[in-house]
């Protein structure tokens, strides 16, 4: 039987140790957990979402989860990967983030129609430390593939954070702006709409666009 | 000692059962796990991110995690809640999603400057079933507070999905459009930029705007 990724929503009583019990059952079935979300965690009830790669019959795993005393229901659902897919993250000043998002959303629309799954996530932020923290946190976000830095001036610790997340495999596109961030990015783009479009093209399997094959790094 | 939410990145060997072992240590310390992300899960290495509410000294928990044979390093980091905060989700047709995002991003910028943490996440999608699936999945997304449906025609199973997620406490704003979705939403807004602004105002603690207190439901 081929390995299959399944999505499970487990409703249980809510208390410390819920996740430990649930993951114990999944480990016994040699299920490989690729995603977990704590949807709710109240004293009265917890809802936990898992994506699990499993070789055998998922029905047996579901039955064994239901046998736990704390579990009230287990429901199989579609996975986030199938619904929201790859994520482009855009952060910086509101004016520029908005323009980059217009380009990225329009381009994602064109690829999603052809079977891709790309979503565009944004956060407007001010301040060197807040931006540097947010850049570093992108490396911990599930399914994040590319980051666009949209602003007029970024440098200092933001530049250091950009170099760190690039080392962890993230593609970083910077608007052409003041400060040292453009020097640290994979790609520098002057037009914010084009920056958003290029970010999507770079991660879409339906696009013929490879950053490594570009002859210029600044547009 | 007051309860504190801490962020932890744990690097370990990667294999089935990692999460079960890590959550066992956290449960022993009566840590309440509010967020988990599987950052990487390769045979050679896994990286797992936790947000844990803990009453005692987090240093002792960190030390006990380090004692596990599978664990290579444990790092304390800032939490997603402190960085990306509440999420507004916008989905539908690319043209409208882009315009709603402009409004939402500009408005989030104004509130984030005053100490709020609001991010704006979007996905352009076509088709009744894909949209209905994506609407239902919002209820499983961490920190999602409001959903804006941005399109020209939405009904059928999307309407059913909207009623389901509203019951789970999500605020749903619909553009004024053809189909039955506007009837099922909390609020109907004609101008897409205003729809984005209102979505952010509704979830921002820095705004004086309460959907329940509005005398009209359609704008």
CSV table of C-alpha atoms in Angstrom, one decimal:
chain,number,residue,atom,x,y,z
A,1,UNK,CA,0.0,0.0,0.0
A,2,UNK,CA,1.4,3.4,-0.9
A,3,UNK,CA,2.2,6.0,1.8
A,4,UNK,CA,-0.7,8.4,2.1
A,5,UNK,CA,-1.0,11.8,3.9
A,6,UNK,CA,-4.2,12.0,5.8
A,7,UNK,CA,-5.7,14.9,7.8
A,8,UNK,CA,-7.3,14.2,11.1
A,9,UNK,CA,-9.3,16.4,13.5
A,10,UNK,CA,-9.4,14.9,17.0
A,11,UNK,CA,-11.8,16.2,19.6
A,12,UNK,CA,-10.9,15.3,23.1
A,13,UNK,CA,-11.1,16.4,26.7
A,14,UNK,CA,-8.6,19.3,27.2
A,15,UNK,CA,-5.8,19.0,29.6
A,16,UNK,CA,-2.1,18.7,29.9
A,17,UNK,CA,-0.8,15.6,28.2
A,18,UNK,CA,-3.4,15.3,25.4
A,19,UNK,CA,-0.8,15.6,22.7
A,20,UNK,CA,1.4,13.1,24.4
A,21,UNK,CA,-1.4,10.5,24.4
A,22,UNK,CA,-2.5,11.1,20.8
A,23,UNK,CA,1.0,11.1,19.4
A,24,UNK,CA,1.7,7.8,21.3
A,25,UNK,CA,-1.1,6.1,19.3
A,26,UNK,CA,0.2,7.6,16.0
A,27,UNK,CA,3.8,6.5,16.8
A,28,UNK,CA,2.6,2.9,17.5
A,29,UNK,CA,1.1,2.8,14.0
A,30,UNK,CA,4.5,4.2,12.7
A,31,UNK,CA,2.6,7.3,11.4
A,32,UNK,CA,4.9,10.1,10.4
A,33,UNK,CA,3.4,13.4,11.7
A,34,UNK,CA,4.1,16.2,9.2
A,35,UNK,CA,1.7,18.9,10.6
A,36,UNK,CA,0.1,19.5,14.0
A,37,UNK,CA,-2.2,22.4,14.9
A,38,UNK,CA,-3.8,22.9,18.3
A,39,UNK,CA,-7.1,24.3,17.2
A,40,UNK,CA,-8.6,24.7,20.6
A,41,UNK,CA,-7.3,23.9,24.0
A,42,UNK,CA,-9.9,24.7,26.7
A,43,UNK,CA,-10.2,22.7,30.0
A,44,UNK,CA,-13.6,21.3,28.7
A,45,UNK,CA,-12.5,20.4,25.2
A,46,UNK,CA,-9.4,20.3,22.9
A,47,UNK,CA,-9.4,20.0,19.2
A,48,UNK,CA,-6.1,18.9,17.5
A,49,UNK,CA,-5.4,18.7,13.8
A,50,UNK,CA,-2.8,16.2,12.5
A,51,UNK,CA,-1.4,15.5,9.0
A,52,UNK,CA,0.1,12.0,9.1
A,53,UNK,CA,1.9,10.0,6.5
A,54,UNK,CA,0.9,6.4,7.0
A,55,UNK,CA,1.7,3.2,5.1
A,56,UNK,CA,-1.2,1.0,6.3
A,57,UNK,CA,-4.9,1.4,6.5
A,58,UNK,CA,-5.7,4.8,8.1
A,59,UNK,CA,-9.0,3.4,9.3
A,60,UNK,CA,-7.2,1.3,11.9
A,61,UNK,CA,-5.3,4.3,13.3
A,62,UNK,CA,-8.5,6.3,13.5
A,63,UNK,CA,-10.2,3.4,15.4
A,64,UNK,CA,-7.3,3.2,17.9
A,65,UNK,CA,-7.4,6.9,18.5
A,66,UNK,CA,-11.1,6.6,19.2
A,67,UNK,CA,-10.3,4.0,21.8
A,68,UNK,CA,-8.4,6.5,24.0
A,69,UNK,CA,-10.5,7.5,27.0
A,70,UNK,CA,-9.9,11.2,26.4
A,71,UNK,CA,-11.0,11.1,22.8
A,72,UNK,CA,-14.6,12.1,21.8
A,73,UNK,CA,-14.4,12.0,18.0
A,74,UNK,CA,-11.9,11.7,15.1
A,75,UNK,CA,-12.7,13.1,11.7
A,76,UNK,CA,-10.7,12.6,8.5
A,77,UNK,CA,-10.4,15.9,6.5
A,78,UNK,CA,-8.4,17.4,3.5
A,79,UNK,CA,-4.9,18.4,4.3
A,80,UNK,CA,-3.6,22.1,4.4
A,81,UNK,CA,-1.0,21.1,1.8
A,82,UNK,CA,-3.9,20.3,-0.6
A,83,UNK,CA,-5.8,23.4,0.2
A,84,UNK,CA,-3.4,26.3,1.0
A,85,UNK,CA,-0.2,24.8,-0.5
A,86,UNK,CA,3.0,26.8,-0.7
A,87,UNK,CA,3.1,30.2,1.1
A,88,UNK,CA,4.7,33.5,-0.1
A,89,UNK,CA,5.3,35.8,2.9
A,90,UNK,CA,5.4,39.6,2.4
A,91,UNK,CA,6.4,42.0,5.1
A,92,UNK,CA,7.3,45.6,5.6
A,93,UNK,CA,5.5,49.0,5.2
A,94,UNK,CA,1.8,48.9,4.5
A,95,UNK,CA,1.9,50.9,1.3
A,96,UNK,CA,4.5,48.6,-0.3
A,97,UNK,CA,3.2,45.4,1.2
A,98,UNK,CA,-0.2,46.2,-0.4
A,99,UNK,CA,1.3,46.7,-3.9
A,100,UNK,CA,3.5,43.6,-3.7
A,101,UNK,CA,0.4,41.6,-2.6
A,102,UNK,CA,-1.6,42.8,-5.6
A,103,UNK,CA,1.1,41.3,-7.9
A,104,UNK,CA,1.5,38.1,-6.0
A,105,UNK,CA,-2.2,37.4,-5.6
A,106,UNK,CA,-2.9,38.0,-9.3
A,107,UNK,CA,-0.1,35.7,-10.3
A,108,UNK,CA,-1.0,33.1,-7.7
A,109,UNK,CA,-4.5,33.1,-9.2
A,110,UNK,CA,-3.2,32.3,-12.6
A,111,UNK,CA,-1.2,29.4,-11.3
A,112,UNK,CA,-3.8,28.0,-8.9
A,113,UNK,CA,-6.3,27.8,-11.9
A,114,UNK,CA,-3.8,25.5,-13.5
A,115,UNK,CA,-3.6,23.2,-10.4
A,116,UNK,CA,-1.0,24.9,-8.2
A,117,UNK,CA,-1.8,25.7,-4.6
A,118,UNK,CA,-0.1,29.0,-3.6
A,119,UNK,CA,-1.3,31.4,-0.9
A,120,UNK,CA,0.0,34.9,-0.1
A,121,UNK,CA,0.5,35.9,3.5
A,122,UNK,CA,1.4,39.4,4.6
A,123,UNK,CA,2.2,41.5,7.7
A,124,UNK,CA,2.7,45.2,7.8
A,125,UNK,CA,5.4,46.0,10.4
A,126,UNK,CA,7.5,49.0,11.5
A,127,UNK,CA,10.9,48.9,13.2
A,128,UNK,CA,14.2,47.1,12.8
A,129,UNK,CA,13.8,44.6,15.7
A,130,UNK,CA,10.2,43.7,14.9
A,131,UNK,CA,11.1,43.1,11.3
A,132,UNK,CA,14.2,41.1,12.1
A,133,UNK,CA,12.2,38.9,14.5
A,134,UNK,CA,9.5,38.4,11.9
A,135,UNK,CA,12.0,37.5,9.2
A,136,UNK,CA,13.6,34.9,11.5
A,137,UNK,CA,10.2,33.4,12.4
A,138,UNK,CA,9.4,32.8,8.7
A,139,UNK,CA,11.9,29.8,8.9
A,140,UNK,CA,9.5,28.3,11.5
A,141,UNK,CA,6.3,28.8,9.4
A,142,UNK,CA,5.0,25.7,7.8
A,143,UNK,CA,5.0,25.6,3.9
A,144,UNK,CA,6.7,29.1,3.6
A,145,UNK,CA,8.7,29.1,0.3
A,146,UNK,CA,9.6,32.7,-0.4
A,147,UNK,CA,9.8,36.0,1.5
A,148,UNK,CA,9.4,39.5,0.0
A,149,UNK,CA,10.7,42.4,2.0
A,150,UNK,CA,8.7,45.5,1.0
A,151,UNK,CA,9.8,48.8,2.3
A,152,UNK,CA,11.9,51.9,1.8
A,153,UNK,CA,14.7,51.4,4.3
A,154,UNK,CA,15.8,48.2,5.9
A,155,UNK,CA,19.2,47.2,7.2
A,156,UNK,CA,21.1,46.3,10.4
A,157,UNK,CA,19.7,43.2,12.1
A,158,UNK,CA,17.1,42.7,9.3
A,159,UNK,CA,20.1,42.1,7.0
A,160,UNK,CA,21.5,39.5,9.4
A,161,UNK,CA,18.1,37.8,9.7
A,162,UNK,CA,17.8,37.7,5.8
A,163,UNK,CA,21.2,35.9,5.6
A,164,UNK,CA,20.2,33.4,8.2
A,165,UNK,CA,16.8,32.4,6.6
A,166,UNK,CA,18.4,32.2,3.2
A,167,UNK,CA,20.9,29.6,4.6
A,168,UNK,CA,17.9,27.7,5.8
A,169,UNK,CA,16.7,27.4,2.2
A,170,UNK,CA,14.2,30.3,2.0
A,171,UNK,CA,14.1,32.5,-1.2
A,172,UNK,CA,14.3,36.2,-0.3
A,173,UNK,CA,13.3,39.0,-2.7
A,174,UNK,CA,13.8,42.6,-1.6
A,175,UNK,CA,12.4,45.7,-3.1
A,176,UNK,CA,15.1,48.1,-4.4
A,177,UNK,CA,15.4,50.3,-1.3
A,178,UNK,CA,17.8,52.2,1.1
A,179,UNK,CA,19.8,50.1,3.6
A,180,UNK,CA,21.7,46.9,3.4
A,181,UNK,CA,18.9,44.4,2.9
A,182,UNK,CA,18.9,44.4,-0.9
A,183,UNK,CA,22.6,43.3,-0.8
A,184,UNK,CA,21.7,40.3,1.3
A,185,UNK,CA,18.7,39.2,-0.9
A,186,UNK,CA,18.5,36.6,-3.7
A,187,UNK,CA,16.8,39.1,-6.0
A,188,UNK,CA,16.2,42.9,-6.0
A,189,UNK,CA,13.1,44.2,-7.8
A,190,UNK,CA,12.2,47.9,-8.1
A,191,UNK,CA,8.5,47.6,-9.1
A,192,UNK,CA,6.5,46.2,-6.1
A,193,UNK,CA,3.9,44.5,-8.3
A,194,UNK,CA,6.6,42.8,-10.3
A,195,UNK,CA,8.3,41.7,-7.1
A,196,UNK,CA,5.1,39.9,-6.0
A,197,UNK,CA,4.7,38.3,-9.5
A,198,UNK,CA,8.3,37.1,-9.5
A,199,UNK,CA,8.0,35.6,-6.0
A,200,UNK,CA,5.1,33.5,-7.1
A,201,UNK,CA,6.7,32.5,-10.4
A,202,UNK,CA,9.8,31.4,-8.5
A,203,UNK,CA,7.9,28.9,-6.3
A,204,UNK,CA,5.2,27.8,-8.9
A,205,UNK,CA,5.8,24.4,-10.5
A,206,UNK,CA,3.5,25.7,-13.3
A,207,UNK,CA,6.0,28.5,-14.2
A,208,UNK,CA,9.2,28.4,-16.1
A,209,UNK,CA,11.3,30.7,-13.9
A,210,UNK,CA,14.4,29.8,-12.0
A,211,UNK,CA,16.2,32.5,-9.9
A,212,UNK,CA,19.5,30.6,-10.3
A,213,UNK,CA,19.3,30.9,-14.1
A,214,UNK,CA,18.8,34.6,-14.2
A,215,UNK,CA,21.7,36.6,-15.6
A,216,UNK,CA,20.8,39.7,-13.5
A,217,UNK,CA,20.0,39.9,-9.8
A,218,UNK,CA,18.6,43.5,-9.9
A,219,UNK,CA,15.5,44.6,-11.9
B,1,UNK,CA,5.4,32.7,39.5
B,2,UNK,CA,3.0,33.8,36.7
B,3,UNK,CA,2.2,31.6,33.8
B,4,UNK,CA,4.4,32.4,30.8
B,5,UNK,CA,4.1,31.4,27.2
B,6,UNK,CA,7.5,30.4,25.8
B,7,UNK,CA,8.6,29.5,22.3
B,8,UNK,CA,11.0,26.6,21.9
B,9,UNK,CA,12.8,25.3,18.8
B,10,UNK,CA,14.0,21.7,19.3
B,11,UNK,CA,16.5,20.0,17.0
B,12,UNK,CA,16.5,16.3,17.2
B,13,UNK,CA,17.1,13.1,15.2
B,14,UNK,CA,14.2,12.6,12.9
B,15,UNK,CA,12.0,9.6,13.1
B,16,UNK,CA,8.6,8.3,14.1
B,17,UNK,CA,7.8,9.0,17.7
B,18,UNK,CA,9.9,12.2,18.1
B,19,UNK,CA,6.8,14.3,19.0
B,20,UNK,CA,5.6,11.6,21.4
B,21,UNK,CA,8.9,11.8,23.4
B,22,UNK,CA,9.1,15.6,23.4
B,23,UNK,CA,5.5,16.1,24.5
B,24,UNK,CA,6.1,13.5,27.2
B,25,UNK,CA,8.7,15.7,28.8
B,26,UNK,CA,6.5,18.8,28.4
B,27,UNK,CA,3.5,17.0,30.0
B,28,UNK,CA,5.7,15.9,33.0
B,29,UNK,CA,6.4,19.6,33.6
B,30,UNK,CA,2.6,20.3,33.3
B,31,UNK,CA,3.3,22.6,30.3
B,32,UNK,CA,0.3,23.4,28.3
B,33,UNK,CA,1.2,23.2,24.6
B,34,UNK,CA,-0.7,26.0,22.7
B,35,UNK,CA,1.2,25.7,19.3
B,36,UNK,CA,3.2,23.0,17.6
B,37,UNK,CA,4.9,23.3,14.2
B,38,UNK,CA,6.9,20.5,12.5
B,39,UNK,CA,9.5,22.7,10.8
B,40,UNK,CA,11.5,19.9,9.3
B,41,UNK,CA,11.1,16.1,9.6
B,42,UNK,CA,13.9,14.4,7.7
B,43,UNK,CA,15.4,11.0,8.6
B,44,UNK,CA,18.6,12.8,9.6
B,45,UNK,CA,17.1,15.7,11.5
B,46,UNK,CA,13.8,17.0,12.8
B,47,UNK,CA,13.1,20.6,14.0
B,48,UNK,CA,10.0,21.1,16.0
B,49,UNK,CA,8.6,24.4,17.3
B,50,UNK,CA,6.5,24.6,20.5
B,51,UNK,CA,4.7,27.3,22.3
B,52,UNK,CA,4.1,26.2,25.9
B,53,UNK,CA,2.4,27.9,28.8
B,54,UNK,CA,4.3,27.0,31.9
B,55,UNK,CA,4.0,27.9,35.5
B,56,UNK,CA,7.5,27.1,36.8
B,57,UNK,CA,11.0,28.0,35.6
B,58,UNK,CA,11.2,27.3,31.8
B,59,UNK,CA,14.9,26.7,32.2
B,60,UNK,CA,14.2,23.4,34.0
B,61,UNK,CA,11.9,22.2,31.1
B,62,UNK,CA,14.6,23.2,28.6
B,63,UNK,CA,17.2,21.2,30.5
B,64,UNK,CA,15.0,18.1,30.7
B,65,UNK,CA,14.3,18.2,27.0
B,66,UNK,CA,18.1,18.4,26.3
B,67,UNK,CA,18.5,15.2,28.4
B,68,UNK,CA,16.6,13.2,25.8
B,69,UNK,CA,18.8,11.0,23.7
B,70,UNK,CA,17.2,12.1,20.5
B,71,UNK,CA,17.6,15.9,21.2
B,72,UNK,CA,20.5,17.9,19.8
B,73,UNK,CA,19.6,21.4,20.8
B,74,UNK,CA,16.8,23.5,22.4
B,75,UNK,CA,16.5,27.2,21.7
B,76,UNK,CA,14.1,29.7,23.3
B,77,UNK,CA,12.6,32.1,20.7
B,78,UNK,CA,9.8,34.7,20.5
B,79,UNK,CA,6.3,33.3,20.0
B,80,UNK,CA,4.2,33.5,16.8
B,81,UNK,CA,1.5,35.2,18.8
B,82,UNK,CA,3.9,38.0,19.6
B,83,UNK,CA,5.2,38.3,16.1
B,84,UNK,CA,2.3,37.5,13.6
B,85,UNK,CA,-0.6,37.8,16.0
B,86,UNK,CA,-4.2,37.6,14.8
B,87,UNK,CA,-4.8,36.5,11.2
B,88,UNK,CA,-7.4,37.9,8.7
B,89,UNK,CA,-8.0,35.4,5.8
B,90,UNK,CA,-9.1,36.6,2.4
B,91,UNK,CA,-10.1,34.2,-0.3
B,92,UNK,CA,-11.8,34.2,-3.7
B,93,UNK,CA,-11.1,35.7,-7.1
B,94,UNK,CA,-7.6,37.3,-7.7
B,95,UNK,CA,-8.9,40.7,-8.7
B,96,UNK,CA,-11.1,41.1,-5.6
B,97,UNK,CA,-8.7,39.4,-3.2
B,98,UNK,CA,-6.1,41.9,-4.2
B,99,UNK,CA,-8.3,44.9,-3.6
B,100,UNK,CA,-9.5,43.6,-0.2
B,101,UNK,CA,-5.9,42.9,0.8
B,102,UNK,CA,-4.9,46.5,0.0
B,103,UNK,CA,-7.6,47.8,2.5
B,104,UNK,CA,-6.7,45.1,5.1
B,105,UNK,CA,-2.9,45.6,4.9
B,106,UNK,CA,-3.2,49.5,5.2
B,107,UNK,CA,-5.5,49.2,8.1
B,108,UNK,CA,-3.4,46.5,9.9
B,109,UNK,CA,-0.4,48.8,9.4
B,110,UNK,CA,-2.1,51.6,11.4
B,111,UNK,CA,-3.1,49.2,14.2
B,112,UNK,CA,0.3,47.4,14.3
B,113,UNK,CA,2.0,50.7,14.8
B,114,UNK,CA,0.0,51.2,17.9
B,115,UNK,CA,0.9,47.8,19.3
B,116,UNK,CA,-1.5,45.4,17.7
B,117,UNK,CA,-0.2,42.3,15.9
B,118,UNK,CA,-2.4,41.6,12.8
B,119,UNK,CA,-1.4,39.7,9.7
B,120,UNK,CA,-3.3,39.4,6.4
B,121,UNK,CA,-3.3,36.0,4.7
B,122,UNK,CA,-4.8,35.4,1.2
B,123,UNK,CA,-5.5,32.7,-1.3
B,124,UNK,CA,-6.9,33.2,-4.8
B,125,UNK,CA,-9.1,30.2,-5.6
B,126,UNK,CA,-11.6,29.2,-8.3
B,127,UNK,CA,-14.5,26.7,-7.9
B,128,UNK,CA,-17.2,25.9,-5.5
B,129,UNK,CA,-15.7,22.8,-3.9
B,130,UNK,CA,-12.2,24.3,-3.6
B,131,UNK,CA,-13.6,27.4,-1.9
B,132,UNK,CA,-15.9,25.4,0.4
B,133,UNK,CA,-12.9,23.2,1.5
B,134,UNK,CA,-10.7,26.3,2.1
B,135,UNK,CA,-13.5,28.0,4.1
B,136,UNK,CA,-13.9,24.9,6.3
B,137,UNK,CA,-10.1,24.7,6.8
B,138,UNK,CA,-9.9,28.2,8.2
B,139,UNK,CA,-11.5,26.9,11.4
B,140,UNK,CA,-8.3,24.7,11.7
B,141,UNK,CA,-5.9,27.5,11.1
B,142,UNK,CA,-4.2,28.9,14.2
B,143,UNK,CA,-4.9,32.5,15.2
B,144,UNK,CA,-7.5,33.0,12.4
B,145,UNK,CA,-10.0,35.6,13.6
B,146,UNK,CA,-11.9,36.8,10.5
B,147,UNK,CA,-12.6,35.6,6.9
B,148,UNK,CA,-13.4,37.8,4.0
B,149,UNK,CA,-15.0,36.2,0.9
B,150,UNK,CA,-14.0,38.2,-2.1
B,151,UNK,CA,-15.6,37.3,-5.4
B,152,UNK,CA,-18.5,37.9,-7.8
B,153,UNK,CA,-20.5,34.7,-7.4
B,154,UNK,CA,-20.4,32.3,-4.5
B,155,UNK,CA,-23.1,29.9,-3.2
B,156,UNK,CA,-24.0,26.3,-2.8
B,157,UNK,CA,-21.6,24.4,-0.5
B,158,UNK,CA,-19.6,27.6,0.1
B,159,UNK,CA,-22.7,29.0,1.9
B,160,UNK,CA,-23.0,25.8,4.0
B,161,UNK,CA,-19.2,26.1,4.9
B,162,UNK,CA,-19.7,29.8,5.9
B,163,UNK,CA,-22.5,28.9,8.3
B,164,UNK,CA,-20.4,26.1,9.8
B,165,UNK,CA,-17.3,28.3,10.5
B,166,UNK,CA,-19.5,31.1,11.9
B,167,UNK,CA,-20.8,28.6,14.4
B,168,UNK,CA,-17.2,27.9,15.4
B,169,UNK,CA,-16.8,31.6,16.3
B,170,UNK,CA,-15.2,32.9,13.1
B,171,UNK,CA,-16.3,36.4,11.8
B,172,UNK,CA,-17.2,36.2,8.1
B,173,UNK,CA,-17.4,39.3,5.9
B,174,UNK,CA,-18.7,38.8,2.3
B,175,UNK,CA,-18.4,41.2,-0.6
B,176,UNK,CA,-21.8,42.2,-2.1
B,177,UNK,CA,-22.0,39.6,-4.8
B,178,UNK,CA,-24.3,37.1,-6.7
B,179,UNK,CA,-25.1,33.8,-5.0
B,180,UNK,CA,-26.2,32.9,-1.5
B,181,UNK,CA,-23.0,33.6,0.5
B,182,UNK,CA,-23.8,37.2,1.4
B,183,UNK,CA,-27.0,36.0,3.1
B,184,UNK,CA,-24.9,33.7,5.3
B,185,UNK,CA,-22.2,36.2,6.3
B,186,UNK,CA,-22.0,38.4,9.4
B,187,UNK,CA,-21.5,41.5,7.3
B,188,UNK,CA,-21.8,42.4,3.6
B,189,UNK,CA,-19.6,45.1,2.1
B,190,UNK,CA,-19.7,46.4,-1.5
B,191,UNK,CA,-16.3,48.2,-1.7
B,192,UNK,CA,-13.5,45.6,-1.5
B,193,UNK,CA,-11.1,48.1,0.1
B,194,UNK,CA,-13.6,48.9,2.8
B,195,UNK,CA,-14.3,45.2,3.4
B,196,UNK,CA,-10.6,44.7,4.2
B,197,UNK,CA,-10.5,47.7,6.5
B,198,UNK,CA,-13.6,46.6,8.4
B,199,UNK,CA,-12.3,43.1,8.8
B,200,UNK,CA,-9.2,44.5,10.5
B,201,UNK,CA,-11.2,47.0,12.6
B,202,UNK,CA,-13.4,44.2,13.8
B,203,UNK,CA,-10.5,42.1,15.3
B,204,UNK,CA,-8.2,45.0,16.4
B,205,UNK,CA,-8.2,45.7,20.1
B,206,UNK,CA,-7.0,49.2,19.2
B,207,UNK,CA,-10.2,49.9,17.2
B,208,UNK,CA,-13.6,51.0,18.4
B,209,UNK,CA,-15.7,48.8,16.1
B,210,UNK,CA,-18.0,46.0,17.1
B,211,UNK,CA,-20.0,44.1,14.4
B,212,UNK,CA,-22.8,43.2,16.9
B,213,UNK,CA,-23.4,46.9,17.6
B,214,UNK,CA,-23.8,47.9,13.9
B,215,UNK,CA,-27.4,48.9,13.0
B,216,UNK,CA,-26.9,47.8,9.4
B,217,UNK,CA,-25.5,44.5,8.1
B,218,UNK,CA,-25.0,45.6,4.5
B,219,UNK,CA,-22.8,48.5,3.3
